[in-house]
Amino acid sequence: MQRSTSAKWQDRIPGFYTLLVISAVLRVVLILYSEWHDAHSMVKYTDIDYRVFSDAARFVLYPDLQGNVAKGPLAPLFFTVGDPYTRKTYRYTPLLAILLLPNEWLHPSFGKYLFATCDLINGALIYQILMLHILPHTKSLAQDVSAKNSKRFMHARATLLAATHLLNPFVFTISTRGSSEAILCTFALLTLFYALERRQNAAAIMLGLSAHWKIYPIIYGVSCVSAITLQQVNGKGRDFVYLRRLVGRQVLCFALLSAGTFIILGAICYAMWGYPFLYEAYIYHTDRRDHRHNFSPYFYLIYLTDSSSGGTSADLSIWRQLLRSPFTSLIPQLTLSLGTGLVLGQLSAGLPFVWFVQTFTFVLFNRVCTSQYFIWYTLFIPLLVPHINLSWKKWVMCGAVWMGTQALWLAEAYKLEFLGENVFFGLWVRSLVYVVGHTWVLGAIISGYTPFISCNQHTQERLT
């Protein structure tokens, strides 16, 4: 009777390709709506960043005689190309502007369709990772692996979990409004997929590409190295062998290949666009000061130190210079994100879980944090659910705290941004509440996580 009920439940779940079609139609409708909405409303649906991307692509495509030419040392030797950094506030790799060149010669919404396509690719990658590397090693499935409906159950469950990403309003509104985060998510998931497949060279190349696109994925290198090392460690003397393998040939090859990819891409961009590329894509972010649009409690320190007297940094007291320094947040942030990658990586916790924890801590303690950053770690949640043992009440509580602390902050931020009220201190208090609340959510997920079943253990349970 129980299997019959389970089978009926599985039959009611549409196939994954049906889910993809529904997701694609939803995104096309929203993009078409965005064009109509922007033409008829003062408050635009399209994100301001998309206009920045589009303008940067236009500058690349149409160099002129007023200084809009690439300033790299090798640019004059090849062909005349424009400088995307002529567009103020464009602080991304030039490759993004190049990808959006069809915005000029094909259709202004091409970039949105590109980002939406990446959403669909991300859903497909989540589905594949679940089917190949997550669900087969889930304890509840391993115990019932001989059941005839286990394969059908896996397909149904993988489809449902992929749907939590593909049909997530937070995800499809970000891409259809014109944010490029979906491309970075594709690179991160491809890196994870290749790492789980033990295709280390492909994973290294994708990690280098991801770090070039946006620097933070470099933190995943620590857990990748731990995973490679643990694959070669068994039996007695495990700790000694682990340390020896940590500087072994495979680890060295992975590090050189990923770093080489990052350096080569950076060198090519520097050769064409020069110092503006280095500054806008990387250096600017190391010392970015944003006392608005920022969930991080550091925003208040930035506000107090930057608005003191209008003088230079040398005019500030030592403690103010210390608070103003990016190292105030960078040291604890990297200690936590890299430390968790190293420690959890040694415990064979599974790369999806390790990357989730690393990214969560990186975002939570970053000196600048906006809503778009949350997608960097929520991307991995569908891959964790099969291994998280929490009651539905605890899940609801986690969701309420995660969204509630953000809503509390946004309600106060509205007074600052739209009403012009001086609520900086109150907003800072709510930022502290945000950090405490999200830290509790992370702790709850970690406490409910059950490690993967190893292949050997899975085989033994099947035999018994």
Coordinates of C-alpha atoms in Angstrom, one line a residue:
M1 CA 0.0 0.0 0.0
Q2 CA 2.9 2.3 0.9
R3 CA 4.7 1.7 -2.4
S4 CA 1.4 2.2 -4.3
T5 CA 0.9 5.6 -2.7
S6 CA 4.6 6.4 -3.4
A7 CA 4.2 5.4 -7.1
K8 CA 1.1 7.6 -7.4
W9 CA 3.0 10.5 -5.9
Q10 CA 5.9 10.0 -8.4
D11 CA 3.4 9.8 -11.3
R12 CA 2.1 13.2 -10.5
I13 CA 5.5 14.9 -10.8
P14 CA 6.0 16.1 -14.4
G15 CA 9.2 15.1 -16.2
F16 CA 12.3 17.2 -16.0
Y17 CA 12.1 18.3 -19.7
T18 CA 8.5 19.5 -19.0
L19 CA 9.9 21.5 -16.1
L20 CA 12.5 23.1 -18.4
V21 CA 9.9 24.1 -21.0
I22 CA 7.7 25.7 -18.2
S23 CA 10.7 27.5 -16.9
A24 CA 11.7 28.7 -20.3
V25 CA 8.2 30.0 -21.1
L26 CA 8.1 31.8 -17.8
R27 CA 11.3 33.6 -18.5
V28 CA 10.4 34.6 -22.1
V29 CA 7.0 36.0 -20.8
L30 CA 8.8 38.0 -18.1
I31 CA 11.4 39.4 -20.6
L32 CA 8.6 40.4 -23.0
Y33 CA 6.7 42.0 -20.1
S34 CA 9.9 43.9 -19.0
E35 CA 10.0 45.6 -22.5
W36 CA 6.4 46.7 -22.2
H37 CA 6.7 47.7 -18.6
D38 CA 9.9 49.8 -19.1
A39 CA 8.2 51.6 -22.0
H40 CA 5.1 52.6 -19.9
S41 CA 6.4 53.1 -16.4
M42 CA 8.8 55.5 -14.7
V43 CA 9.9 52.7 -12.3
K44 CA 11.7 50.3 -14.5
Y45 CA 11.6 46.5 -14.3
T46 CA 15.1 46.2 -15.9
D47 CA 18.0 46.4 -13.4
I48 CA 20.3 49.4 -13.8
D49 CA 23.2 47.0 -14.1
Y50 CA 21.8 45.8 -17.4
R51 CA 22.0 49.2 -18.8
V52 CA 25.6 49.4 -17.6
F53 CA 26.4 46.1 -19.4
S54 CA 24.6 47.3 -22.6
D55 CA 26.4 50.6 -22.6
A56 CA 29.8 48.8 -22.1
A57 CA 29.0 46.6 -25.0
R58 CA 28.2 49.6 -27.2
F59 CA 31.5 51.3 -26.2
V60 CA 33.4 48.1 -27.2
L61 CA 31.6 47.9 -30.5
Y62 CA 31.9 51.6 -31.5
P63 CA 35.3 53.1 -30.7
D64 CA 35.6 56.8 -31.5
L65 CA 38.1 59.6 -31.4
Q66 CA 37.2 61.0 -28.0
G67 CA 39.3 58.6 -26.0
N68 CA 37.0 55.5 -26.2
V69 CA 39.7 53.1 -27.4
A70 CA 41.3 50.2 -25.7
K71 CA 44.3 51.3 -23.7
G72 CA 46.2 48.0 -23.4
P73 CA 49.8 47.8 -24.5
L74 CA 49.1 45.4 -27.4
A75 CA 45.7 46.9 -28.5
P76 CA 47.2 49.1 -31.3
L77 CA 49.0 46.0 -32.9
F78 CA 45.8 44.1 -33.7
F79 CA 42.6 46.1 -34.4
T80 CA 40.8 49.1 -33.0
V81 CA 38.4 48.1 -30.3
G82 CA 36.5 50.2 -27.8
D83 CA 37.0 50.5 -24.1
P84 CA 34.0 49.1 -22.0
Y85 CA 35.4 51.1 -19.0
T86 CA 34.5 54.3 -20.7
R87 CA 31.1 53.5 -19.2
K88 CA 31.3 54.6 -15.6
T89 CA 30.5 52.0 -12.9
Y90 CA 31.3 49.1 -15.3
R91 CA 33.4 47.0 -13.0
Y92 CA 33.4 43.6 -14.6
T93 CA 35.5 41.5 -17.0
P94 CA 35.5 42.8 -20.6
L95 CA 34.3 39.3 -21.6
L96 CA 30.8 40.2 -20.2
A97 CA 30.6 43.2 -22.5
I98 CA 31.8 41.1 -25.5
L99 CA 29.1 38.5 -24.7
L100 CA 26.5 41.2 -24.9
L101 CA 27.6 42.7 -28.2
P102 CA 24.4 41.2 -29.8
N103 CA 22.4 43.7 -27.7
E104 CA 23.5 46.2 -30.4
W105 CA 23.2 44.3 -33.6
L106 CA 20.5 41.8 -32.8
H107 CA 18.1 42.9 -30.0
P108 CA 18.4 45.0 -26.8
S109 CA 17.1 42.2 -24.7
F110 CA 19.6 39.6 -26.0
G111 CA 21.5 39.7 -22.7
K112 CA 18.4 38.9 -20.7
Y113 CA 17.7 35.8 -22.9
L114 CA 21.3 34.8 -22.4
F115 CA 21.1 35.1 -18.7
A116 CA 17.7 33.2 -18.7
T117 CA 19.3 30.4 -20.8
C118 CA 22.1 30.2 -18.2
D119 CA 19.3 29.7 -15.6
L120 CA 18.0 26.7 -17.5
I121 CA 21.5 25.3 -17.9
N122 CA 22.0 25.7 -14.1
G123 CA 18.7 23.8 -13.5
A124 CA 19.9 21.0 -15.8
L125 CA 23.3 20.8 -14.0
I126 CA 21.6 20.6 -10.6
Y127 CA 19.4 17.8 -12.0
Q128 CA 22.4 15.9 -13.3
I129 CA 24.5 16.3 -10.1
L130 CA 21.5 15.1 -8.1
M131 CA 21.0 12.0 -10.3
L132 CA 24.7 11.1 -10.6
H133 CA 26.3 12.2 -7.3
I134 CA 23.8 13.1 -4.6
L135 CA 20.7 10.8 -4.6
P136 CA 22.5 7.5 -5.3
H137 CA 24.5 8.1 -2.1
T138 CA 21.5 9.3 0.0
K139 CA 21.0 6.9 2.9
S140 CA 17.2 6.6 2.6
L141 CA 17.6 5.7 -1.1
A142 CA 20.5 3.3 -0.4
Q143 CA 18.4 1.4 2.0
D144 CA 15.7 0.9 -0.7
V145 CA 18.0 0.6 -3.7
S146 CA 16.5 -2.7 -4.8
A147 CA 13.0 -1.4 -5.0
K148 CA 11.6 -1.3 -8.5
N149 CA 10.4 2.3 -8.1
S150 CA 13.7 3.7 -6.7
K151 CA 14.8 5.0 -10.1
R152 CA 11.5 6.6 -10.7
F153 CA 11.7 8.1 -7.2
M154 CA 15.1 9.5 -7.9
H155 CA 13.9 11.2 -11.1
A156 CA 10.9 12.7 -9.3
R157 CA 12.9 13.9 -6.4
A158 CA 15.6 15.4 -8.6
T159 CA 13.0 17.2 -10.7
L160 CA 11.4 18.6 -7.6
L161 CA 14.7 19.8 -6.2
A162 CA 15.7 21.3 -9.6
A163 CA 12.3 23.1 -9.6
T164 CA 13.2 24.9 -6.4
H165 CA 15.9 26.7 -8.4
L166 CA 14.2 27.0 -11.8
L167 CA 10.9 28.2 -10.4
N168 CA 12.4 30.3 -7.6
P169 CA 11.1 33.9 -8.0
F170 CA 14.4 35.2 -6.6
V171 CA 16.2 33.4 -9.4
F172 CA 14.1 34.1 -12.4
T173 CA 13.5 37.8 -11.5
I174 CA 17.2 38.4 -11.2
S175 CA 18.0 37.0 -14.6
T176 CA 15.0 38.5 -16.4
R177 CA 15.8 41.9 -14.9
G178 CA 19.2 41.7 -16.5
S179 CA 21.6 40.7 -13.8
S180 CA 24.6 38.6 -15.0
E181 CA 24.8 36.4 -11.9
A182 CA 23.4 33.4 -13.8
I183 CA 26.5 33.2 -15.9
L184 CA 28.8 33.0 -12.8
C185 CA 26.5 30.3 -11.3
T186 CA 26.9 28.3 -14.5
F187 CA 30.7 28.4 -14.2
A188 CA 30.5 27.5 -10.5
L189 CA 28.2 24.5 -11.2
L190 CA 30.3 23.3 -14.1
T191 CA 33.4 23.5 -11.8
L192 CA 31.5 21.4 -9.2
F193 CA 30.2 18.9 -11.7
Y194 CA 33.7 18.3 -13.2
A195 CA 35.2 18.0 -9.6
L196 CA 32.6 15.4 -8.6
E197 CA 33.2 13.6 -11.9
R198 CA 36.9 13.6 -10.9
R199 CA 37.8 15.4 -14.2
Q200 CA 40.4 17.5 -12.4
N201 CA 41.8 19.3 -15.4
A202 CA 38.4 20.5 -16.6
A203 CA 37.5 21.5 -13.0
A204 CA 40.7 23.5 -12.7
I205 CA 40.1 25.3 -15.9
M206 CA 36.5 26.2 -14.9
L207 CA 37.7 27.3 -11.5
G208 CA 40.2 29.7 -13.2
L209 CA 37.5 31.0 -15.5
S210 CA 35.1 31.5 -12.6
A211 CA 37.7 33.4 -10.6
H212 CA 38.4 35.6 -13.6
W213 CA 34.7 36.4 -14.0
K214 CA 34.3 37.3 -10.3
I215 CA 37.1 36.7 -7.8
Y216 CA 35.3 35.0 -4.9
P217 CA 35.2 31.4 -6.4
I218 CA 38.9 31.2 -5.8
I219 CA 37.9 30.1 -2.2
Y220 CA 36.7 26.8 -3.7
G221 CA 40.3 25.9 -4.6
V222 CA 41.0 24.9 -1.0
S223 CA 38.2 22.4 -0.8
C224 CA 39.0 21.1 -4.3
V225 CA 42.6 20.4 -3.2
S226 CA 41.3 18.6 -0.1
A227 CA 39.0 16.5 -2.2
I228 CA 41.8 15.5 -4.6
T229 CA 44.0 14.7 -1.7
L230 CA 41.4 12.5 0.1
Q231 CA 40.8 10.5 -3.0
Q232 CA 44.4 9.2 -2.6
V233 CA 44.4 8.6 1.2
N234 CA 43.2 5.4 2.8
G235 CA 44.1 3.2 5.7
K236 CA 46.7 3.8 8.4
G237 CA 48.8 6.9 8.7
R238 CA 46.0 8.8 7.1
D239 CA 47.0 12.2 8.5
F240 CA 50.6 11.8 7.4
V241 CA 49.7 10.6 3.9
Y242 CA 47.2 13.5 3.6
L243 CA 49.9 16.1 4.4
R244 CA 52.3 14.5 1.9
R245 CA 49.7 14.2 -0.8
L246 CA 48.7 17.9 -0.2
V247 CA 51.9 18.9 -2.1
G248 CA 51.7 15.9 -4.5
R249 CA 51.7 16.0 -8.3
Q250 CA 47.9 16.0 -8.8
V251 CA 47.4 18.8 -6.4
L252 CA 50.2 20.8 -8.0
C253 CA 48.8 20.2 -11.5
F254 CA 45.3 21.4 -10.4
A255 CA 46.7 24.5 -8.8
L256 CA 48.9 25.4 -11.8
L257 CA 46.1 24.8 -14.3
S258 CA 43.5 26.8 -12.4
A259 CA 46.0 29.6 -11.6
G260 CA 47.3 29.5 -15.2
T261 CA 43.8 29.9 -16.6
F262 CA 43.1 32.9 -14.4
I263 CA 46.5 34.5 -15.3
I264 CA 46.2 33.9 -19.0
L265 CA 42.7 35.3 -19.2
G266 CA 43.8 38.3 -17.1
A267 CA 46.9 38.8 -19.3
I268 CA 44.8 38.8 -22.5
C269 CA 42.4 41.4 -21.1
Y270 CA 45.2 43.5 -19.8
A271 CA 47.0 43.4 -23.1
M272 CA 43.9 44.7 -24.8
W273 CA 42.4 47.1 -22.1
G274 CA 45.3 47.8 -19.8
Y275 CA 45.2 49.2 -16.3
P276 CA 41.5 50.2 -16.4
F277 CA 40.7 46.5 -16.6
L278 CA 42.9 45.6 -13.6
Y279 CA 41.5 48.5 -11.5
E280 CA 37.8 48.2 -12.3
A281 CA 37.6 44.4 -12.4
Y282 CA 39.7 43.6 -9.3
I283 CA 41.5 46.4 -7.5
Y284 CA 38.3 48.5 -7.0
H285 CA 36.6 45.6 -5.2
T286 CA 39.4 45.3 -2.6
D287 CA 38.7 48.8 -1.3
R288 CA 35.1 49.3 -2.2
R289 CA 33.2 51.5 0.3
D290 CA 29.5 51.4 0.1
H291 CA 27.5 52.9 3.0
R292 CA 24.2 52.4 1.1
H293 CA 22.5 49.4 -0.5
N294 CA 24.5 47.2 1.9
F295 CA 23.3 44.5 4.3
S296 CA 26.7 44.3 6.0
P297 CA 27.2 46.0 9.4
Y298 CA 30.5 47.3 8.0
F299 CA 28.5 49.9 6.1
Y300 CA 28.2 52.0 9.3
L301 CA 31.9 52.0 9.9
I302 CA 32.4 53.1 6.3
Y303 CA 29.8 55.9 6.7
L304 CA 31.4 57.2 9.9
T305 CA 34.9 57.2 8.7
D306 CA 34.2 58.4 5.1
S307 CA 32.0 61.3 6.1
S308 CA 34.1 62.7 9.0
S309 CA 35.7 65.8 7.6
G310 CA 36.3 65.5 3.9
G311 CA 40.1 65.2 4.5
T312 CA 42.5 62.5 3.3
S313 CA 43.1 59.1 5.0
A314 CA 46.2 60.5 6.6
D315 CA 44.1 63.1 8.5
L316 CA 42.1 60.3 10.3
S317 CA 43.1 58.9 13.6
I318 CA 44.7 55.5 13.8
W319 CA 41.5 53.7 14.9
R320 CA 39.5 55.3 12.2
Q321 CA 42.1 54.3 9.6
L322 CA 41.9 50.7 11.0
L323 CA 38.1 50.7 10.8
R324 CA 38.3 52.1 7.3
S325 CA 40.8 49.5 6.1
P326 CA 39.4 46.6 4.0
F327 CA 41.5 44.2 6.0
T328 CA 39.2 44.8 8.9
S329 CA 36.6 42.6 7.2
L330 CA 38.9 40.7 4.8
I331 CA 40.9 38.8 7.5
P332 CA 37.9 37.3 9.4
Q333 CA 36.0 36.7 6.1
L334 CA 38.9 34.8 4.5
T335 CA 39.8 33.0 7.7
L336 CA 36.2 31.6 7.9
S337 CA 35.6 30.8 4.2
L338 CA 39.0 29.3 3.6
G339 CA 39.1 27.6 7.0
T340 CA 35.8 25.9 6.6
G341 CA 36.8 24.7 3.1
L342 CA 40.0 23.1 4.5
V343 CA 38.4 21.6 7.7
L344 CA 35.2 20.3 6.1
G345 CA 37.1 19.1 3.0
Q346 CA 39.2 16.9 5.2
L347 CA 36.1 15.4 6.8
S348 CA 34.8 14.2 3.4
A349 CA 31.6 16.2 3.9
G350 CA 30.9 16.5 0.2
L351 CA 31.8 19.4 -2.1
P352 CA 28.3 20.8 -2.5
F353 CA 28.0 21.2 1.3
V354 CA 31.5 22.5 1.7
W355 CA 31.0 25.1 -1.1
F356 CA 27.7 26.1 0.4
V357 CA 29.2 26.8 3.8
Q358 CA 32.2 28.6 2.3
T359 CA 30.1 30.8 0.2
F360 CA 27.6 31.5 2.9
T361 CA 30.4 32.7 5.3
F362 CA 32.0 34.7 2.5
V363 CA 28.8 36.6 1.8
L364 CA 27.8 37.0 5.4
F365 CA 31.0 38.6 6.4
N366 CA 31.7 40.5 3.2
R367 CA 32.1 44.3 3.8
V368 CA 29.6 44.8 0.9
C369 CA 26.5 42.6 0.5
T370 CA 23.4 43.1 -1.7
S371 CA 20.5 40.8 -2.4
Q372 CA 22.1 39.4 -5.5
Y373 CA 24.9 37.9 -3.5
F374 CA 22.5 35.5 -1.8
I375 CA 22.1 33.6 -5.0
W376 CA 25.8 32.6 -4.8
Y377 CA 25.0 30.1 -2.0
T378 CA 21.3 29.4 -2.4
L379 CA 22.4 27.9 -5.7
F380 CA 23.7 24.9 -3.7
I381 CA 20.7 24.3 -1.5
P382 CA 18.9 21.9 -3.9
L383 CA 22.0 19.7 -3.7
L384 CA 22.0 19.7 0.1
V385 CA 18.4 19.0 0.9
P386 CA 18.7 15.1 0.5
H387 CA 21.4 15.2 3.2
I388 CA 19.8 17.6 5.6
N389 CA 17.8 16.0 8.4
L390 CA 15.6 18.8 9.7
S391 CA 11.9 18.7 10.6
W392 CA 9.5 20.7 8.5
K393 CA 9.0 23.1 11.4
K394 CA 12.8 23.7 11.5
W395 CA 12.8 24.3 7.8
V396 CA 10.0 26.8 8.1
M397 CA 11.8 28.5 11.0
C398 CA 15.0 28.8 8.9
G399 CA 13.1 30.3 6.0
A400 CA 11.3 32.7 8.3
V401 CA 14.5 33.9 9.9
W402 CA 16.4 34.1 6.6
M403 CA 13.7 36.2 4.9
G404 CA 12.5 38.0 8.0
T405 CA 15.9 39.6 8.9
Q406 CA 16.2 40.8 5.3
A407 CA 12.6 42.3 5.4
L408 CA 13.4 44.0 8.7
W409 CA 16.5 45.6 7.1
L410 CA 14.8 46.5 3.9
A411 CA 11.9 48.3 5.8
E412 CA 14.5 50.6 7.5
A413 CA 16.6 51.0 4.3
Y414 CA 13.5 52.3 2.5
K415 CA 13.4 55.2 4.9
L416 CA 17.0 56.0 4.1
E417 CA 16.9 55.5 0.3
F418 CA 13.5 56.8 -0.6
L419 CA 12.4 59.1 2.3
G420 CA 15.9 60.6 3.0
E421 CA 15.6 60.0 6.8
N422 CA 18.7 59.8 8.9
V423 CA 18.3 56.2 10.1
F424 CA 21.9 55.0 9.8
F425 CA 22.2 53.9 13.4
G426 CA 18.9 52.0 13.3
L427 CA 19.9 50.4 10.0
W428 CA 23.2 49.3 11.5
V429 CA 21.3 47.6 14.4
R430 CA 19.2 45.8 11.9
S431 CA 22.3 44.8 10.0
L432 CA 23.6 43.2 13.2
V433 CA 20.2 41.3 13.5
Y434 CA 20.7 40.2 9.9
V435 CA 24.1 38.7 10.7
V436 CA 22.9 37.0 13.8
G437 CA 19.8 35.6 12.1
H438 CA 21.7 34.3 9.0
T439 CA 24.4 32.8 11.3
W440 CA 21.7 30.9 13.1
V441 CA 20.3 29.6 9.8
L442 CA 23.8 28.4 8.7
G443 CA 24.3 26.7 12.1
A444 CA 20.9 24.9 11.8
I445 CA 21.8 23.6 8.3
I446 CA 25.2 22.5 9.4
S447 CA 23.8 20.7 12.5
G448 CA 21.2 18.9 10.3
Y449 CA 23.6 17.8 7.6
T450 CA 24.4 14.1 7.2
P451 CA 27.6 13.3 5.3
F452 CA 27.5 11.3 2.1
I453 CA 27.6 7.6 2.1
S454 CA 30.9 6.4 0.6
C455 CA 30.8 4.2 -2.5
N456 CA 32.1 1.3 -0.5
Q457 CA 29.6 1.7 2.3
H458 CA 26.8 2.1 -0.3
T459 CA 27.9 -1.2 -1.9
Q460 CA 28.0 -3.0 1.4
E461 CA 24.5 -1.8 2.3
R462 CA 23.2 -3.1 -1.0
L463 CA 24.8 -6.5 -0.4
T464 CA 23.3 -6.7 3.1

